[in-house]
XYZ file of C-alpha atoms in Angstrom:
368
model
C 12.194 -20.071 -63.653
C 9.634 -18.692 -66.116
C 6.879 -19.455 -63.600
C 8.652 -17.472 -60.868
C 9.162 -14.507 -63.215
C 5.460 -14.577 -64.149
C 4.431 -14.767 -60.481
C 6.700 -11.845 -59.595
C 5.548 -9.695 -62.522
C 1.838 -10.437 -62.064
C 1.798 -9.697 -58.344
C 4.039 -6.606 -58.577
C 1.806 -5.162 -61.315
C -1.288 -5.946 -59.247
C 0.293 -4.241 -56.246
C 0.270 -1.035 -58.273
C -3.519 -0.985 -57.910
C -3.368 -0.818 -54.127
C -4.095 2.484 -52.412
C -3.706 2.163 -48.670
C -4.754 2.381 -45.956
C -8.505 2.018 -46.098
C -10.202 4.598 -43.896
C -11.096 3.151 -40.508
C -14.274 5.263 -40.502
C -15.674 3.951 -43.791
C -18.633 1.604 -43.532
C -18.701 -1.516 -45.760
C -21.515 -0.112 -47.914
C -19.616 3.130 -48.495
C -16.621 1.566 -50.207
C -15.260 3.573 -53.097
C -14.016 2.246 -56.407
C -10.436 2.404 -55.155
C -11.316 0.508 -52.011
C -12.905 -2.242 -54.076
C -9.768 -2.339 -56.238
C -7.723 -2.628 -53.039
C -9.674 -5.672 -51.969
C -9.550 -7.257 -55.426
C -5.838 -6.538 -55.774
C -4.963 -7.918 -52.349
C -7.029 -11.057 -52.922
C -5.400 -11.610 -56.331
C -1.871 -11.145 -54.963
C -2.533 -13.419 -52.017
C -4.131 -16.099 -54.199
C -1.225 -16.172 -56.682
C 1.416 -16.333 -53.946
C -0.487 -18.871 -51.863
C -1.385 -21.238 -54.699
C 2.159 -21.219 -56.131
C 3.572 -22.070 -52.713
C 0.857 -24.462 -51.527
C 0.789 -26.816 -54.514
C 4.567 -27.244 -54.738
C 6.094 -30.670 -54.233
C 9.687 -31.218 -53.112
C 10.503 -27.586 -53.869
C 12.676 -25.895 -51.273
C 15.980 -26.825 -49.751
C 14.579 -28.910 -46.908
C 11.180 -30.045 -48.195
C 11.910 -33.759 -47.916
C 13.549 -33.317 -44.498
C 10.393 -31.600 -43.236
C 8.295 -34.496 -44.491
C 10.569 -36.845 -42.509
C 10.189 -34.661 -39.422
C 6.404 -34.822 -39.764
C 6.553 -38.609 -40.062
C 8.686 -38.830 -36.924
C 6.412 -36.434 -35.011
C 3.303 -38.574 -35.422
C 5.319 -41.655 -34.446
C 6.499 -39.963 -31.244
C 10.162 -40.001 -32.254
C 12.595 -37.205 -31.419
C 12.660 -34.203 -33.747
C 14.546 -30.890 -33.351
C 11.456 -28.837 -34.247
C 9.480 -26.645 -31.850
C 6.204 -27.378 -30.072
C 4.103 -25.118 -32.306
C 5.198 -26.871 -35.484
C 4.814 -30.289 -33.878
C 1.333 -29.405 -32.660
C 0.180 -28.206 -36.101
C 1.465 -31.437 -37.667
C -0.343 -33.606 -35.105
C -3.604 -31.685 -35.545
C -3.567 -31.765 -39.359
C -2.481 -35.404 -39.546
C -5.111 -36.310 -36.950
C -7.921 -34.504 -38.772
C -6.819 -35.896 -42.139
C -6.525 -39.460 -40.934
C -3.234 -39.904 -42.792
C 0.170 -38.225 -43.153
C -1.123 -35.258 -45.106
C 2.151 -33.316 -45.391
C 0.760 -31.351 -48.355
C -1.845 -29.752 -46.100
C 0.823 -28.887 -43.527
C 2.874 -27.052 -46.151
C -0.308 -25.340 -47.389
C -1.100 -24.205 -43.831
C 2.321 -22.641 -43.393
C 2.147 -21.059 -46.851
C -1.236 -19.522 -46.067
C -0.215 -18.224 -42.639
C 3.209 -16.911 -43.643
C 1.981 -15.033 -46.729
C -1.013 -13.650 -44.819
C 1.161 -12.239 -42.015
C 3.714 -10.786 -44.457
C 1.042 -9.084 -46.567
C -0.857 -7.826 -43.531
C 2.346 -6.314 -42.191
C 3.268 -4.674 -45.514
C -0.216 -3.244 -46.056
C -0.483 -1.948 -42.501
C 3.017 -0.579 -41.963
C 4.439 0.581 -45.284
C 4.174 4.158 -46.541
C 4.207 2.787 -50.086
C 2.596 -0.632 -50.494
C 3.790 -1.131 -54.078
C 7.407 -0.291 -53.288
C 7.527 -2.462 -50.159
C 5.864 -5.356 -51.952
C 8.284 -4.996 -54.875
C 11.198 -5.240 -52.431
C 9.532 -8.187 -50.683
C 9.519 -10.046 -53.987
C 12.820 -8.786 -55.433
C 14.793 -9.450 -52.238
C 13.559 -13.047 -52.448
C 11.650 -13.139 -49.159
C 8.654 -14.807 -50.769
C 10.628 -17.373 -52.750
C 12.897 -18.212 -49.823
C 9.807 -18.988 -47.722
C 9.585 -22.215 -49.760
C 12.457 -23.410 -47.559
C 12.660 -23.424 -43.740
C 8.929 -22.845 -43.490
C 9.097 -22.557 -39.692
C 11.696 -19.813 -39.871
C 9.843 -17.693 -42.422
C 6.645 -17.800 -40.387
C 8.707 -16.582 -37.421
C 10.269 -13.866 -39.626
C 6.815 -12.683 -40.714
C 5.736 -12.528 -37.067
C 8.866 -10.535 -36.191
C 8.013 -7.927 -38.848
C 4.414 -7.863 -37.653
C 5.602 -7.086 -34.101
C 7.513 -3.904 -35.037
C 4.619 -1.424 -34.484
C 4.350 -2.695 -30.905
C 8.058 -1.970 -30.421
C 7.722 1.553 -31.792
C 4.629 2.254 -29.673
C 6.364 0.647 -26.665
C 3.613 -1.909 -26.143
C 6.122 -4.348 -24.749
C 3.649 -6.957 -23.490
C 2.102 -7.290 -26.950
C 5.577 -7.448 -28.489
C 6.835 -10.133 -26.119
C 3.708 -12.269 -26.522
C 4.000 -12.140 -30.313
C 7.659 -13.124 -30.198
C 6.900 -16.002 -27.836
C 4.244 -17.144 -30.314
C 6.857 -17.024 -33.078
C 9.297 -18.947 -30.882
C 6.794 -21.805 -30.804
C 7.661 -22.287 -34.498
C 11.316 -21.200 -34.637
C 13.182 -20.195 -31.509
C 15.700 -18.071 -33.417
C 13.092 -15.287 -33.258
C 14.019 -14.779 -29.609
C 17.058 -12.773 -30.754
C 14.754 -9.889 -31.712
C 13.734 -9.373 -28.080
C 17.024 -7.606 -27.243
C 17.842 -6.468 -30.793
C 14.551 -4.705 -31.526
C 14.483 -3.201 -28.023
C 18.006 -1.807 -28.376
C 17.268 -0.471 -31.857
C 14.252 1.425 -30.516
C 16.385 3.451 -28.074
C 17.800 6.901 -28.725
C 21.500 6.227 -28.325
C 23.877 8.747 -26.776
C 27.442 8.984 -28.040
C 28.853 7.344 -24.912
C 26.376 4.482 -25.302
C 27.474 3.974 -28.901
C 31.082 3.809 -27.695
C 30.155 1.131 -25.155
C 28.264 -0.816 -27.844
C 31.282 -0.591 -30.135
C 33.521 -1.858 -27.349
C 31.161 -4.753 -26.777
C 31.253 -5.682 -30.463
C 35.020 -6.066 -30.276
C 34.394 -9.096 -28.033
C 33.108 -10.899 -31.135
C 36.728 -11.087 -32.282
C 38.226 -12.204 -28.964
C 35.522 -14.420 -27.402
C 34.410 -16.464 -30.372
C 34.625 -19.754 -28.454
C 32.425 -18.337 -25.693
C 29.724 -17.188 -28.138
C 29.859 -20.485 -30.002
C 29.273 -22.365 -26.742
C 26.253 -20.155 -26.042
C 24.857 -20.816 -29.505
C 25.379 -24.567 -29.194
C 23.556 -24.419 -25.851
C 20.563 -22.798 -27.613
C 20.906 -25.036 -30.695
C 22.305 -28.363 -29.440
C 21.574 -29.961 -32.831
C 24.386 -27.813 -34.285
C 27.009 -29.616 -32.204
C 29.666 -31.333 -34.373
C 27.933 -30.322 -37.614
C 28.869 -28.189 -40.608
C 26.635 -25.420 -39.243
C 29.402 -24.437 -36.814
C 31.654 -23.457 -39.695
C 29.957 -20.066 -39.881
C 30.153 -17.855 -42.950
C 28.812 -14.565 -44.171
C 27.016 -12.993 -47.129
C 28.896 -10.611 -49.407
C 25.652 -9.619 -51.136
C 24.032 -8.670 -47.830
C 27.134 -6.731 -46.790
C 26.932 -4.743 -50.039
C 23.203 -4.207 -49.576
C 23.528 -3.045 -45.954
C 26.513 -0.876 -46.869
C 24.651 0.792 -49.718
C 21.620 1.511 -47.549
C 23.887 2.886 -44.806
C 25.527 5.317 -47.245
C 22.138 6.422 -48.583
C 20.698 6.946 -45.097
C 23.787 8.900 -43.944
C 23.533 11.212 -46.962
C 19.962 12.091 -45.994
C 20.181 11.475 -42.257
C 18.983 14.897 -41.137
C 15.917 15.057 -43.358
C 14.941 11.377 -43.368
C 16.219 9.669 -40.222
C 17.241 11.941 -37.346
C 13.795 13.056 -36.161
C 11.823 10.044 -37.376
C 11.505 7.312 -34.747
C 10.533 4.638 -37.233
C 13.359 5.360 -39.670
C 15.863 5.675 -36.850
C 14.774 2.204 -35.699
C 15.326 0.789 -39.197
C 18.627 2.677 -39.446
C 19.866 1.058 -36.227
C 18.844 -2.401 -37.424
C 20.695 -1.885 -40.703
C 23.883 -0.920 -38.844
C 23.482 -3.944 -36.567
C 23.075 -6.200 -39.613
C 26.172 -4.760 -41.273
C 28.233 -5.269 -38.125
C 26.848 -8.773 -37.720
C 27.749 -9.811 -41.266
C 31.237 -8.287 -41.038
C 32.224 -9.023 -37.416
C 30.191 -12.126 -36.662
C 31.044 -14.347 -39.609
C 31.928 -17.158 -37.193
C 28.322 -17.353 -35.988
C 26.522 -20.495 -37.245
C 23.827 -19.831 -39.852
C 24.362 -16.094 -39.468
C 21.681 -15.340 -42.047
C 18.966 -16.515 -39.665
C 19.822 -13.660 -37.334
C 20.639 -11.211 -40.101
C 17.298 -11.631 -41.885
C 15.421 -10.462 -38.781
C 17.325 -7.189 -39.238
C 17.544 -6.830 -43.021
C 13.903 -7.799 -43.708
C 13.006 -4.312 -42.453
C 14.657 -2.898 -45.596
C 11.326 -3.393 -47.360
C 9.937 -0.655 -45.095
C 13.062 1.465 -44.605
C 13.931 2.106 -48.243
C 10.480 3.443 -49.310
C 10.246 5.664 -46.238
C 13.825 6.878 -46.594
C 13.414 7.779 -50.256
C 10.038 9.395 -49.629
C 11.633 11.842 -47.166
C 14.174 13.161 -49.697
C 13.055 16.697 -50.455
C 14.794 17.106 -53.819
C 12.288 15.586 -56.244
C 14.807 14.918 -59.020
C 17.242 13.156 -56.692
C 14.389 11.175 -55.152
C 13.275 9.893 -58.548
C 16.805 8.999 -59.617
C 17.574 7.164 -56.386
C 14.222 5.360 -56.510
C 14.992 4.189 -60.047
C 18.415 2.974 -58.919
C 16.908 1.042 -56.006
C 14.345 -0.574 -58.321
C 17.111 -1.524 -60.757
C 19.154 -2.980 -57.894
C 16.099 -4.971 -56.747
C 15.587 -6.423 -60.227
C 19.272 -7.363 -60.408
C 19.096 -8.916 -56.925
C 16.110 -11.067 -57.917
C 17.741 -12.079 -61.216
C 20.880 -13.266 -59.409
C 18.757 -15.137 -56.887
C 16.718 -16.938 -59.557
C 19.825 -17.821 -61.564
C 21.085 -19.614 -58.442
C 17.717 -21.241 -57.734
C 18.960 -24.749 -58.623
C 21.851 -24.634 -56.152
C 21.984 -26.567 -52.891
C 20.772 -24.347 -50.091
C 18.018 -22.892 -52.308
C 16.618 -25.693 -54.515
C 13.643 -23.824 -55.960
C 14.169 -25.431 -59.353
C 12.881 -27.516 -60.921
C 9.434 -26.438 -59.797
C 7.101 -29.387 -59.292
C 3.520 -29.679 -58.111
C 1.608 -32.589 -56.614
C -0.918 -32.111 -59.427
C 1.472 -33.876 -61.807
C 4.001 -35.665 -59.586
C 4.086 -38.016 -56.628
C 6.753 -38.383 -53.957
C 7.716 -41.737 -52.455
C 9.265 -42.376 -49.051
C 11.379 -45.221 -47.630
C 8.810 -45.968 -44.892
C 6.066 -46.474 -47.495
C 7.500 -49.862 -48.514
């Protein structure tokens, strides 16, 4: 756990050096001191996050299962993973000449962290604040598990500017790329589109009426989900569940955004988009608890909190209230990360004990 605390502290402190964005008109030889610090800070943050993730061994809830999937892929056996993941495994194993699963994990670490950081730097009004939330909400540490899903989640966040600018072809192509690694990303096609609309009161009433079907047609929705995820059939995944912590988080953000709706949300397309996603997440966690692995849908909605909270707080005109609320959000983020790390040994997370291939080896049944 000490390692994770050091990684979080070092990168969050380094993020404080970042001043963004770099001017698009600046030539490389005209870079200022702050621009050079930007580059150095971004490289340092990326290197720390990438190295910590890339050199891990059997860290993450499904690390060993992924290694088995990779073994099955190169032996042409059936696996429930998507074509993009399978293709990357075949290419890396083929180039390596052996089952180099370490390089596969390193590839996904590199790509996932790169897309997340690119998105935060490009889209956030406050890089430090968004990066702090990225770390404190556990998005980085959770990427050690379900590596396909977190690459898809990073791509979903990266696609948001295309939604807001209504570049639908770009948006759809990006989501289809993400679906090549984890098809759950397809849910953002309707969800992000609907969240981008300016809803009339009658439309909200219709949407509310539709949500009531979650209570009455659970069997129907479960059949649809099993059709999309046939591997869930007759498994524990169909038991559903919800997240009290995420309900509290979404509820708190909803209250904050309603208090400052007129000055921070109403006339701001981006914040209204995030506001709609937060409401959708809250409704999903409260009304859709029967949905298998509900967090995989919910994270596509709640991951935008790393952008929404800084922008929401920045729009509060009362300086004293803004500072107090910012301090409270930071305190809540620290508490959130502390709770997450204290549970890091539990099944479903399995980030502890941290091991690296530099000092350990992993054996497999098929090796004997």
